[in-house]
Short mmCIF file of C-alpha atoms in Angstrom, two decimals:
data_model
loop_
_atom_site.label_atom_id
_atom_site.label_comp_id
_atom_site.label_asym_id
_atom_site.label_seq_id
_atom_site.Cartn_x
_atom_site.Cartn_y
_atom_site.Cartn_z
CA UNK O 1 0.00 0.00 0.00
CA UNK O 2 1.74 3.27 -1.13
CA UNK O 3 1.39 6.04 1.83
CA UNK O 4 -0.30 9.50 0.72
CA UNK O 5 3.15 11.14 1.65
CA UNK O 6 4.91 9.34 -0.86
CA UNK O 7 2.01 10.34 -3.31
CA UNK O 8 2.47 14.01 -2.39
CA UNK O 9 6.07 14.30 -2.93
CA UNK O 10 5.51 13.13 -6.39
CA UNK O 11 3.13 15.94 -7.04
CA UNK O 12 5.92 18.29 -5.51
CA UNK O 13 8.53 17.33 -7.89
CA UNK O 14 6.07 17.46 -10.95
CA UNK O 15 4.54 20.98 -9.88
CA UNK O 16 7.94 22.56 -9.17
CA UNK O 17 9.35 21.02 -12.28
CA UNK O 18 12.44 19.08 -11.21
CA UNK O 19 11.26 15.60 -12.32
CA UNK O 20 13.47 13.35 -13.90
CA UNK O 21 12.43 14.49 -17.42
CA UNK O 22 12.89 18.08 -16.32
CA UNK O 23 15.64 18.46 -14.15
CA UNK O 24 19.20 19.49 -13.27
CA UNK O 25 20.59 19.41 -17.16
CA UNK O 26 20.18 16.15 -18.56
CA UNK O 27 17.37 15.36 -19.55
CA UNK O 28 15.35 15.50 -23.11
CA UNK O 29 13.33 18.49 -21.70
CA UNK O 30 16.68 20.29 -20.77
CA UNK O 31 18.07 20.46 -24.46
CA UNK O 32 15.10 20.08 -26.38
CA UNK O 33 15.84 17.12 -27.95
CA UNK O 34 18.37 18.07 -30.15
CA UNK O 35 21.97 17.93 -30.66
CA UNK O 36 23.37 21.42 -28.75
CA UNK O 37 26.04 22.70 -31.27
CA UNK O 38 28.95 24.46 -29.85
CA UNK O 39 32.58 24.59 -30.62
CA UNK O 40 33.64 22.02 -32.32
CA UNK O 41 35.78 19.63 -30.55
CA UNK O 42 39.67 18.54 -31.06
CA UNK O 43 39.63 15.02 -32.37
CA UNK O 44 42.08 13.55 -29.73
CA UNK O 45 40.22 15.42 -27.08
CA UNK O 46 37.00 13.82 -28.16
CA UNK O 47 38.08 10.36 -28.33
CA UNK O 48 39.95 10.89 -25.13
CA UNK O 49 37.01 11.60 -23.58
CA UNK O 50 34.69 8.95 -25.22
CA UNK O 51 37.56 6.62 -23.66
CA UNK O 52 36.88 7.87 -20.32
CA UNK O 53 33.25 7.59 -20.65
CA UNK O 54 33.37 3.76 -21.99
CA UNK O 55 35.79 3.28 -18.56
CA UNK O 56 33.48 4.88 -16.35
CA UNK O 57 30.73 3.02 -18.00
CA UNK O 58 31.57 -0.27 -17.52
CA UNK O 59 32.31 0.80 -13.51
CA UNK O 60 28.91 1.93 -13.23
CA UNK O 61 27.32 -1.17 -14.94
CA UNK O 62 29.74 -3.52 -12.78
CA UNK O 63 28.62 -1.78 -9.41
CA UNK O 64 25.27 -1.55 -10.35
CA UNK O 65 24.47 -5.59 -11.13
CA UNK O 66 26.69 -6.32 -8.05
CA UNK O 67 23.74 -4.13 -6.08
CA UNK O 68 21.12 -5.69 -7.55
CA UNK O 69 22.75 -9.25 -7.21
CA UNK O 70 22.72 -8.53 -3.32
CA UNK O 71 18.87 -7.19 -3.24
CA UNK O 72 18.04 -10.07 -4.71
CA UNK O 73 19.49 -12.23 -2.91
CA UNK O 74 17.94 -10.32 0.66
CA UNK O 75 14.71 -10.36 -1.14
CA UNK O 76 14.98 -14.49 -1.70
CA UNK O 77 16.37 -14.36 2.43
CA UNK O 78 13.21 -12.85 4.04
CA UNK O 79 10.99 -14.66 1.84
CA UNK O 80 11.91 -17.49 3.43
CA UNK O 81 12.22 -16.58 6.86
CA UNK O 82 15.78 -15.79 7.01
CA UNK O 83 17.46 -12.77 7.67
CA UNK O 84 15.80 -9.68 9.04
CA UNK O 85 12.60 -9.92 7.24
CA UNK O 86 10.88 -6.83 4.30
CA UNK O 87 9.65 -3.56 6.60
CA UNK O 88 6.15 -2.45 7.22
CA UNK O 89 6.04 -0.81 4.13
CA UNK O 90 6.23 -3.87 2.18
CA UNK O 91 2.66 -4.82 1.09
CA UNK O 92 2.82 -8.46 -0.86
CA UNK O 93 3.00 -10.97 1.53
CA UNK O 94 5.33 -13.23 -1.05
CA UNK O 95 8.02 -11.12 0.62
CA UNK O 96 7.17 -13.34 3.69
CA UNK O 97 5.67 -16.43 2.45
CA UNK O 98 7.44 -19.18 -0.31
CA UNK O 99 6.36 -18.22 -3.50
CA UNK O 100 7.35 -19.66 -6.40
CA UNK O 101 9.24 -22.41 -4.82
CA UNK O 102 8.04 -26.13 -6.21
CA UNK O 103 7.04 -27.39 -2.38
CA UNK O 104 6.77 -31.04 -2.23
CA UNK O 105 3.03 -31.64 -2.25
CA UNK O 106 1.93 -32.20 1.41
CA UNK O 107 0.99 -36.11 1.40
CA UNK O 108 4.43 -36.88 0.24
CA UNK O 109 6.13 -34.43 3.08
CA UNK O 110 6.57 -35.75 6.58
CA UNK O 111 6.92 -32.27 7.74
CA UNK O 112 3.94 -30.27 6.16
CA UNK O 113 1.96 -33.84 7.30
CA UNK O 114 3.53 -33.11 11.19
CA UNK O 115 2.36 -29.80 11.04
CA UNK O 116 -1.53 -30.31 9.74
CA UNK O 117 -1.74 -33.24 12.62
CA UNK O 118 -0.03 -30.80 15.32
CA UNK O 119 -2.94 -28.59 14.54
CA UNK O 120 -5.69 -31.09 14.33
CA UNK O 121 -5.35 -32.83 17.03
CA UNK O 122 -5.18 -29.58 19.02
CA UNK O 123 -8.70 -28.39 17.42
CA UNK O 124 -9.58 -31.10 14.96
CA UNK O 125 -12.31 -28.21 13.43
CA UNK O 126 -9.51 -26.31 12.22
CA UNK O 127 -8.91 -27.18 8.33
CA UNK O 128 -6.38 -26.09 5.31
CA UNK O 129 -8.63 -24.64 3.43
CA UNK O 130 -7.88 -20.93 3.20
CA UNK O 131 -4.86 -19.18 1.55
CA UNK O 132 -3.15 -17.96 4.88
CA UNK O 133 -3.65 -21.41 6.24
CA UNK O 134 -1.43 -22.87 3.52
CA UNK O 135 1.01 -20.29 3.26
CA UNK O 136 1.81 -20.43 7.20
CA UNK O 137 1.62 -23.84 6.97
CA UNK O 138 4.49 -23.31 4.00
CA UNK O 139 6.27 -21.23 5.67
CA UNK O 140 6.69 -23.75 8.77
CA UNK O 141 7.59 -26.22 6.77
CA UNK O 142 10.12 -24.60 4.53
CA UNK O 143 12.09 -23.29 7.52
CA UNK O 144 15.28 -25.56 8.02
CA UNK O 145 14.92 -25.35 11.86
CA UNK O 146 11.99 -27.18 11.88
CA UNK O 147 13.37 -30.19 13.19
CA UNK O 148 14.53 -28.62 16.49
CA UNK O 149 11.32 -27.25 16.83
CA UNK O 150 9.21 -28.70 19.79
CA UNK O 151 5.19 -29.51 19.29
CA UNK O 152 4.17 -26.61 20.94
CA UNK O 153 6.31 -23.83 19.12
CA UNK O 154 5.63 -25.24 15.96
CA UNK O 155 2.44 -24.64 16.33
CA UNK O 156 3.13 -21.70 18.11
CA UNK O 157 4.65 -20.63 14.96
CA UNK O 158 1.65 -21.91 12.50
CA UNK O 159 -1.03 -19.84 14.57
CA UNK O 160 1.02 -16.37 14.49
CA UNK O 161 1.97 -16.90 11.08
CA UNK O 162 -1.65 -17.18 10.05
CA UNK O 163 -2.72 -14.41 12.28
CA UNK O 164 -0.13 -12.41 10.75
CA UNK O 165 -1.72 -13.23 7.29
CA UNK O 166 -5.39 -12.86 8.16
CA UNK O 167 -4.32 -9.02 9.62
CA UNK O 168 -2.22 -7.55 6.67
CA UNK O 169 0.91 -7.85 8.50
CA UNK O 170 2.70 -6.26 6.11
CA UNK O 171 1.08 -3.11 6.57
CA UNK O 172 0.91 -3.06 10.50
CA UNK O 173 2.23 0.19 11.88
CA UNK O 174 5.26 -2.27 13.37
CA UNK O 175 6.18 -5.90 12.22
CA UNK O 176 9.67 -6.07 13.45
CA UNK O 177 10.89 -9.58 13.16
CA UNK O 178 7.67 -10.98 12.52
CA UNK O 179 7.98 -14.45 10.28
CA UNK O 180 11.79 -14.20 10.74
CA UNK O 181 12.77 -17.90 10.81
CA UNK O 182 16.02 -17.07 12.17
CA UNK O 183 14.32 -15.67 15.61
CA UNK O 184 12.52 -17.51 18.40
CA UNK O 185 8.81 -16.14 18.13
CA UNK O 186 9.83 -14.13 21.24
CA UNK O 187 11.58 -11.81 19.38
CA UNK O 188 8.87 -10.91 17.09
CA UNK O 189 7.51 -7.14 17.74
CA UNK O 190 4.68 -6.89 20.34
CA UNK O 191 3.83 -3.75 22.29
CA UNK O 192 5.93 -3.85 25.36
CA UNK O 193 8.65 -2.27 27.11
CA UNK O 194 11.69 -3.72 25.34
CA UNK O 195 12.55 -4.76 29.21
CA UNK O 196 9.62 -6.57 29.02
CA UNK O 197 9.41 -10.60 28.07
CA UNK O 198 6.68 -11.28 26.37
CA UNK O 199 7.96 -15.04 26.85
CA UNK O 200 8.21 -16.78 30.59
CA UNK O 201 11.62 -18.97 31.53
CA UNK O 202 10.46 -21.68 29.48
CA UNK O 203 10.31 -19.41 26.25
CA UNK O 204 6.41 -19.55 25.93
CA UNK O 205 4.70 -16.95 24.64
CA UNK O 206 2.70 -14.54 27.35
CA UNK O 207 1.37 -11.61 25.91
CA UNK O 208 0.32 -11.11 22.15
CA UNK O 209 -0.36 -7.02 22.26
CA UNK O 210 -0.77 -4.99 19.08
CA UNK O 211 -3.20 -2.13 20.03
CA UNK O 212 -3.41 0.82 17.49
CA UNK O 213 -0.96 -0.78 14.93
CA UNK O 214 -3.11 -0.73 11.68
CA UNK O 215 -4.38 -4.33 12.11
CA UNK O 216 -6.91 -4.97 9.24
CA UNK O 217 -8.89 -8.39 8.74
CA UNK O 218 -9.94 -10.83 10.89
CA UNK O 219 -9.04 -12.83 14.50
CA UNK O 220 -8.74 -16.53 12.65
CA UNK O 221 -9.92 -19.07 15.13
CA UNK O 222 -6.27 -20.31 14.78
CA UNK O 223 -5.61 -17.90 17.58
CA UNK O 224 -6.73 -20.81 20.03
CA UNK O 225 -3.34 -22.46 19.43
CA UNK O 226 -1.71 -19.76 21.36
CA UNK O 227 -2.68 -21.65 24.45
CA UNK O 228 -0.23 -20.26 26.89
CA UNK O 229 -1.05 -16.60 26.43
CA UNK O 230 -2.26 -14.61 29.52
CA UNK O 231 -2.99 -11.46 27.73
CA UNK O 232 -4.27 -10.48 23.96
CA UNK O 233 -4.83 -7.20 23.24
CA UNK O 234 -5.47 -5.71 19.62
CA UNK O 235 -7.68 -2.65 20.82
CA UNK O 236 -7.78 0.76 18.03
CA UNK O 237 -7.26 -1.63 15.06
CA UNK O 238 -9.67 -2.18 12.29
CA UNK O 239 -10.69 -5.79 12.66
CA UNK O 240 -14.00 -6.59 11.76
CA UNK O 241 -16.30 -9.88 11.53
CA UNK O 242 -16.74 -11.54 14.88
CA UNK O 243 -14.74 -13.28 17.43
CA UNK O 244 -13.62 -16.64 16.74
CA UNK O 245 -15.59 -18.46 19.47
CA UNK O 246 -12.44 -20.87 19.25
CA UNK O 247 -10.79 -18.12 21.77
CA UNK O 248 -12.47 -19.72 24.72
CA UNK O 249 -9.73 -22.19 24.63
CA UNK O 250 -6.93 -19.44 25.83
CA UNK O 251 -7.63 -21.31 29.41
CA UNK O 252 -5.06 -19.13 30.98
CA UNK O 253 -6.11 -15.82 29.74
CA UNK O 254 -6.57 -13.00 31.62
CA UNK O 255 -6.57 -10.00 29.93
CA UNK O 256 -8.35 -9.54 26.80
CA UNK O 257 -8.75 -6.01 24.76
CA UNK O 258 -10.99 -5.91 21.88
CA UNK O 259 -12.16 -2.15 21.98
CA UNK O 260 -12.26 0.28 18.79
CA UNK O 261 -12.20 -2.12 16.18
CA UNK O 262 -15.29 -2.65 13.70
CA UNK O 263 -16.66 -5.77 14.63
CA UNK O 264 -19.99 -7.04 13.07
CA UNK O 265 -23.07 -5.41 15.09
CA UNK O 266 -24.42 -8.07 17.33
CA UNK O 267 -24.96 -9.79 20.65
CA UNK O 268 -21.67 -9.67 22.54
CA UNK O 269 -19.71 -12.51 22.78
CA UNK O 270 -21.24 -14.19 25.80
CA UNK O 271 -18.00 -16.29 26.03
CA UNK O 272 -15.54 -13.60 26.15
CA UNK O 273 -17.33 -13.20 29.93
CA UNK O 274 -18.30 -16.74 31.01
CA UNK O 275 -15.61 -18.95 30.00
CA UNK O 276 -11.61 -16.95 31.56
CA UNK O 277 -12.08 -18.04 35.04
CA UNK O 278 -8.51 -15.53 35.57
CA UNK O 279 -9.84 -12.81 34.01
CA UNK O 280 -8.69 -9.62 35.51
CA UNK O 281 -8.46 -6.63 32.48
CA UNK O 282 -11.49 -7.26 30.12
CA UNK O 283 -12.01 -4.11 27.27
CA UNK O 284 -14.48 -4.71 24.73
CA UNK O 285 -15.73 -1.27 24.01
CA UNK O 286 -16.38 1.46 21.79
CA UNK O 287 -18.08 -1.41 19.53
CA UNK O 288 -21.10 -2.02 18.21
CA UNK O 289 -22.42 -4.78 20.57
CA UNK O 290 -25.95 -5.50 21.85
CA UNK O 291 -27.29 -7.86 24.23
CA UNK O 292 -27.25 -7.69 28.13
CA UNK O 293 -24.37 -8.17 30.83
CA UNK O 294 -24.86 -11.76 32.07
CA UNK O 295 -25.59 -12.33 35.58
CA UNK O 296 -22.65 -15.31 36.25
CA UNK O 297 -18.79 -14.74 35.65
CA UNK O 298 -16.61 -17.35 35.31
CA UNK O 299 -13.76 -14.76 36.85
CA UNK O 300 -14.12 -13.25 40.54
CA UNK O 301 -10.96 -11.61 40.43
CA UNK O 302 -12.46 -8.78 37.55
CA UNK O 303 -10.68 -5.25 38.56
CA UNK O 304 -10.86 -3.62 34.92
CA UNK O 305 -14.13 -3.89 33.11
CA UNK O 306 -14.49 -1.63 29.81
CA UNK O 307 -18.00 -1.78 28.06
CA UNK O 308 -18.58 1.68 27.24
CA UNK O 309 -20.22 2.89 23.74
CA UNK O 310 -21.83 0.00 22.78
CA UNK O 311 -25.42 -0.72 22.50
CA UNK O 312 -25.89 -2.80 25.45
CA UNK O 313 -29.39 -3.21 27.37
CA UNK O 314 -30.90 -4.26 30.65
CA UNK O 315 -29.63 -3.89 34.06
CA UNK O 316 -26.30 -3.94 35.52
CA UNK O 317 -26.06 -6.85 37.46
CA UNK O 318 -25.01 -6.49 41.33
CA UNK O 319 -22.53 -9.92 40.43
CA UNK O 320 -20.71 -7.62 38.49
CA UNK O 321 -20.24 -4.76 41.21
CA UNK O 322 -19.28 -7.28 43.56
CA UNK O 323 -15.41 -7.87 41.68
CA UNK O 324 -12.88 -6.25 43.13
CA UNK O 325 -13.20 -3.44 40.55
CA UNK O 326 -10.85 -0.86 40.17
CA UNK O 327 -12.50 1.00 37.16
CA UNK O 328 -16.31 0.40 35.97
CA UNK O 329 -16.94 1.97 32.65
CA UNK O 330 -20.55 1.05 31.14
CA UNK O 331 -21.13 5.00 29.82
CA UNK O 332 -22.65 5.07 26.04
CA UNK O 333 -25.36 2.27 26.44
CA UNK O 334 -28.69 1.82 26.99
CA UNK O 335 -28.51 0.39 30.44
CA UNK O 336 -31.85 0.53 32.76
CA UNK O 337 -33.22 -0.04 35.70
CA UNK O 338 -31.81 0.95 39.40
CA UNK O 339 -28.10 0.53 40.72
CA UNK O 340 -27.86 -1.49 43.53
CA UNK O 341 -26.23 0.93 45.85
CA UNK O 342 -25.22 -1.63 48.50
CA UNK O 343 -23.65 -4.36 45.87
CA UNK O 344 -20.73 -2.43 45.56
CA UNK O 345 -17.15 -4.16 46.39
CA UNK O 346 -15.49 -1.15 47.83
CA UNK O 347 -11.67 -2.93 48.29
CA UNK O 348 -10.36 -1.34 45.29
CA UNK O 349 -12.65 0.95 43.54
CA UNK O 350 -11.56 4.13 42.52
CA UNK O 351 -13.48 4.66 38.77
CA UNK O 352 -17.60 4.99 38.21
CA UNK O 353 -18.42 6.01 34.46
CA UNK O 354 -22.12 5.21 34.20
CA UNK O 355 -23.31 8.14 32.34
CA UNK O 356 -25.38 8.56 28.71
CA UNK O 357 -27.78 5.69 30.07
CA UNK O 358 -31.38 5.11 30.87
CA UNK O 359 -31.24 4.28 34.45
CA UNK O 360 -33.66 5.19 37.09
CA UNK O 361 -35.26 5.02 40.50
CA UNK O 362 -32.86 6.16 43.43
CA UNK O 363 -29.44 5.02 43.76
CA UNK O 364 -28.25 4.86 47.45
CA UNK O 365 -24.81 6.75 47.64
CA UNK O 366 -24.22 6.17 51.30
CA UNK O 367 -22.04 3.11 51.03
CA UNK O 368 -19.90 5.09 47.76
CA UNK O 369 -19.71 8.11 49.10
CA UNK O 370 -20.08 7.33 53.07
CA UNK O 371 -16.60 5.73 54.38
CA UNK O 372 -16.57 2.63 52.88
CA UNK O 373 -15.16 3.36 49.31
CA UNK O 374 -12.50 5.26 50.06
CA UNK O 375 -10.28 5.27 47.36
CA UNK O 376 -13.12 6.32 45.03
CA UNK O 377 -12.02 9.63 42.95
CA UNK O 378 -14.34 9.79 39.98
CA UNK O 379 -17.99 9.19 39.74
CA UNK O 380 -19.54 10.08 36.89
CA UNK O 381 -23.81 9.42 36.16
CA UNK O 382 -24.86 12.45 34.17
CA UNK O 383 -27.34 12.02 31.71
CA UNK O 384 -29.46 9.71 32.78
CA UNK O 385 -32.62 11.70 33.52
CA UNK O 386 -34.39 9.40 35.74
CA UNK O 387 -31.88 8.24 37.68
CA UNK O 388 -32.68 10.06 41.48
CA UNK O 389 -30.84 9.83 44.89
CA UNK O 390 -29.41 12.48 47.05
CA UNK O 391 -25.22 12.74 47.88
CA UNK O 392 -24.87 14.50 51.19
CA UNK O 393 -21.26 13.94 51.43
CA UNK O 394 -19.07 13.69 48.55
CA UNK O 395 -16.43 11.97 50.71
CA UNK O 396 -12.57 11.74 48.57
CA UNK O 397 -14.12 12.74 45.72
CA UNK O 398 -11.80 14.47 42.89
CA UNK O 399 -13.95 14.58 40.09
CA UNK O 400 -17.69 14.08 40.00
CA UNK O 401 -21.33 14.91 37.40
CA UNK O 402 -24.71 14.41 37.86
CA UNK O 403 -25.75 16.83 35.53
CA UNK O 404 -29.00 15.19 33.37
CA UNK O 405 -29.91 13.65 36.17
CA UNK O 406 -32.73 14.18 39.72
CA UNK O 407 -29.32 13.81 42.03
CA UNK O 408 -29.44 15.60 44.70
CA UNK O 409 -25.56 17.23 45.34
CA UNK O 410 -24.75 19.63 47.84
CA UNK O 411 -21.03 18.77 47.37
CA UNK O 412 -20.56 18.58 43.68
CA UNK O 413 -19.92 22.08 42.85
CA UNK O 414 -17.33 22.08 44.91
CA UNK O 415 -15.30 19.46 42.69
CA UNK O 416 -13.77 19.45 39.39
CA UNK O 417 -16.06 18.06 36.73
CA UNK O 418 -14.30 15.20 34.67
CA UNK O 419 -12.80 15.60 31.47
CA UNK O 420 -14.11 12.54 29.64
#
């Protein structure tokens, strides 16, 4: 994909007239097209110089297919995995999968055979049936390091490689390393601290996060070979379709960010809640989901919980306000119903973003905003014109609204509004 400012600087150099054609005395446009007639030259001068110019000629010519002899050969390297692999900018992926390279058809390979029962018998619905399934299957198989390759990385290996496919990794904001053969997958770009492992001790990978890196496509259910991640995060991309529901196998996940991306309308993913028993960080807003929040988690242990701008309905359960939430943010919806003012587990909370609803009745502030929560500094409800209650105290309070609404606040002018 060529970038607009490459586009524009190619408009610059053809509106201010130094292009190639036009420039710096050489070209046709700079002499017309014809033969310039001057002072005739001395004969041994001339062929003196056309001597030179034959010399410097054949330098030129000499340097110039050694050049091209070297690109070519790094072009055939990170096709194939080795070496340091084409930049972002590159936008075929045949400079990361084999192409044009007679593979041995896959019945008479023991390798590519290895690979496609490695996956099957982990998920036996997965099948080789779509481009980017064959080409990371290819790629596996083509590497020469396959054979010290244990079960798990290869298919380790298989999953990212397709992932990397289905998402138009060669147009991600950052795909350092990725499909490098050379490098254990550990090396591959994700978005952490370079201090940061996204690997443990026993060089499995952790954490898969690319959030706002120009991810475009779709989460292939292959993802559910990436069994020993604890956290996947590919928030502010531009993924769309719906999550693989093969995801629930990620047994050990627990954090999962899925917000700003353009996911098909829908119910949300009931399994994204029910099924991560470890789940601590969940994000799945700024989508276009519909549905209600269930009243069962598998995970007790939820402190961040993102669900704002979507289009979910009903009430908020009191199961949910009874995590050990550090930040609640279920603004943007079409929520109902009363708040259970005496649900709340007060250990940890500090965040309330509840505002742009439809909930009513009176919500009973005393256990917020009366001792208990005390680490509570924002508390946001405004706009939610039935929602009624009275706030006498407004307790550690730094930022607070409960404009759109019947609240009663004696306190609230007194704080700084939020900025949200």
């Amino acid at each position: 994909m060529s970038s607009n400012a490459d586009t524009f600087d190619d408009e610059d150099v053809r509106q201010n007239g130094t292009s190639l054609s036009s420039g710096g005395g050489g070209g046709k446009a700079a002499s017309g097209g014809s033969r310039v007639v001057g002072i005739p030259c001395n004969v041994s001068i001339c062929l003196g110089a056309l001597l030179v110019v034959i010399v410097l000629v054949t330098f030129l010519v000499h340097i110039g297919g050694n050049a091209m002899s070297s690109s070519n050969s790094k072009t055939k390297d990170s096709q194939f995995g080795i070496g340091g692999g084409p930049s972002a900018s590159d936008s075929d992926l045949s400079q990361y999968f084999p192409q044009g390279v007679k593979l041995t058809s896959c019945d008479k390979d023991a390798n590519c055979q290895m690979i496609e029962r490695l996956v099957l018998d982990a998920n036996p619905d997965l099948a080789f049936e779509t481009s980017c399934q064959t080409q990371a299957r290819d790629w596996v198989r083509f590497n020469d390091n396959i054979a010290s390759l244990s079960e798990e990385r290869i298919r380790t290996r298989y999953a990212l490689a397709v992932f990397f496919c289905e998402t138009d990794g060669p147009n991600w904001s950052t795909n350092k390393n990725w499909l490098d053969g050379a490098l254990h997958e550990c090396d591959w770009y994700t978005k952490l601290d370079q201090r940061i492992d996204p690997c443990n001790r026993d060089e499995q990978l952790r954490v898969l996060r690319l959030d706002g890196n120009q991810l475009r496509g779709t989460i292939p259910p292959e993802i559910s070979l990436l069994t020993t991640l604890f956290e996947f995060t590919v928030s502010d991309n531009f993924l769309q379709s719906t999550i693989p529901t093969e995801m629930a196998a990620l047994s050990d996940l627990d954090t999962l960010g899925l917000s700003l991306n353009l996911f098909d309308d829908g119910p949300l993913p009931e399994f994204i809640i029910s099924d991560f028993e470890d789940m601590v960080y969940l994000d799945f807003a700024y989508n276009s989901w519909t549905g209600t929040l269930p009243s069962t988690y598998a995970s007790n242990d939820i402190e961040i919980f993102y669900g704002e701008y979507n289009d979910l309905s009903g009430t908020i359960p009191p199961t949910l306000l009874q995590m050990p939430l550090e930040r609640l943010s279920l603004n943007g919806n079409a929520f109902s119903g009363t708040v259970d003012g005496s649900a709340w587990n007060c250990v940890n909370l500090e965040r309330i973003y509840l505002q742009e609803n439809d909930l009513d009745g009176i919500m009973d502030f005393d256990q917020l905003l009366g001792g208990e929560c005390d680490q509570l500094s924002t508390l946001v409800v405004e706009k939610n014109p039935k929602l009624e209650g009275t706030i006498e105290t407004c307790g550690n309070l730094q930022e607070v609204s409960v404009e759109g609404t019947q609240i009663e606040c004696s306190c609230c002018e007194t704080i700084a509004k939020p900025s949200v």
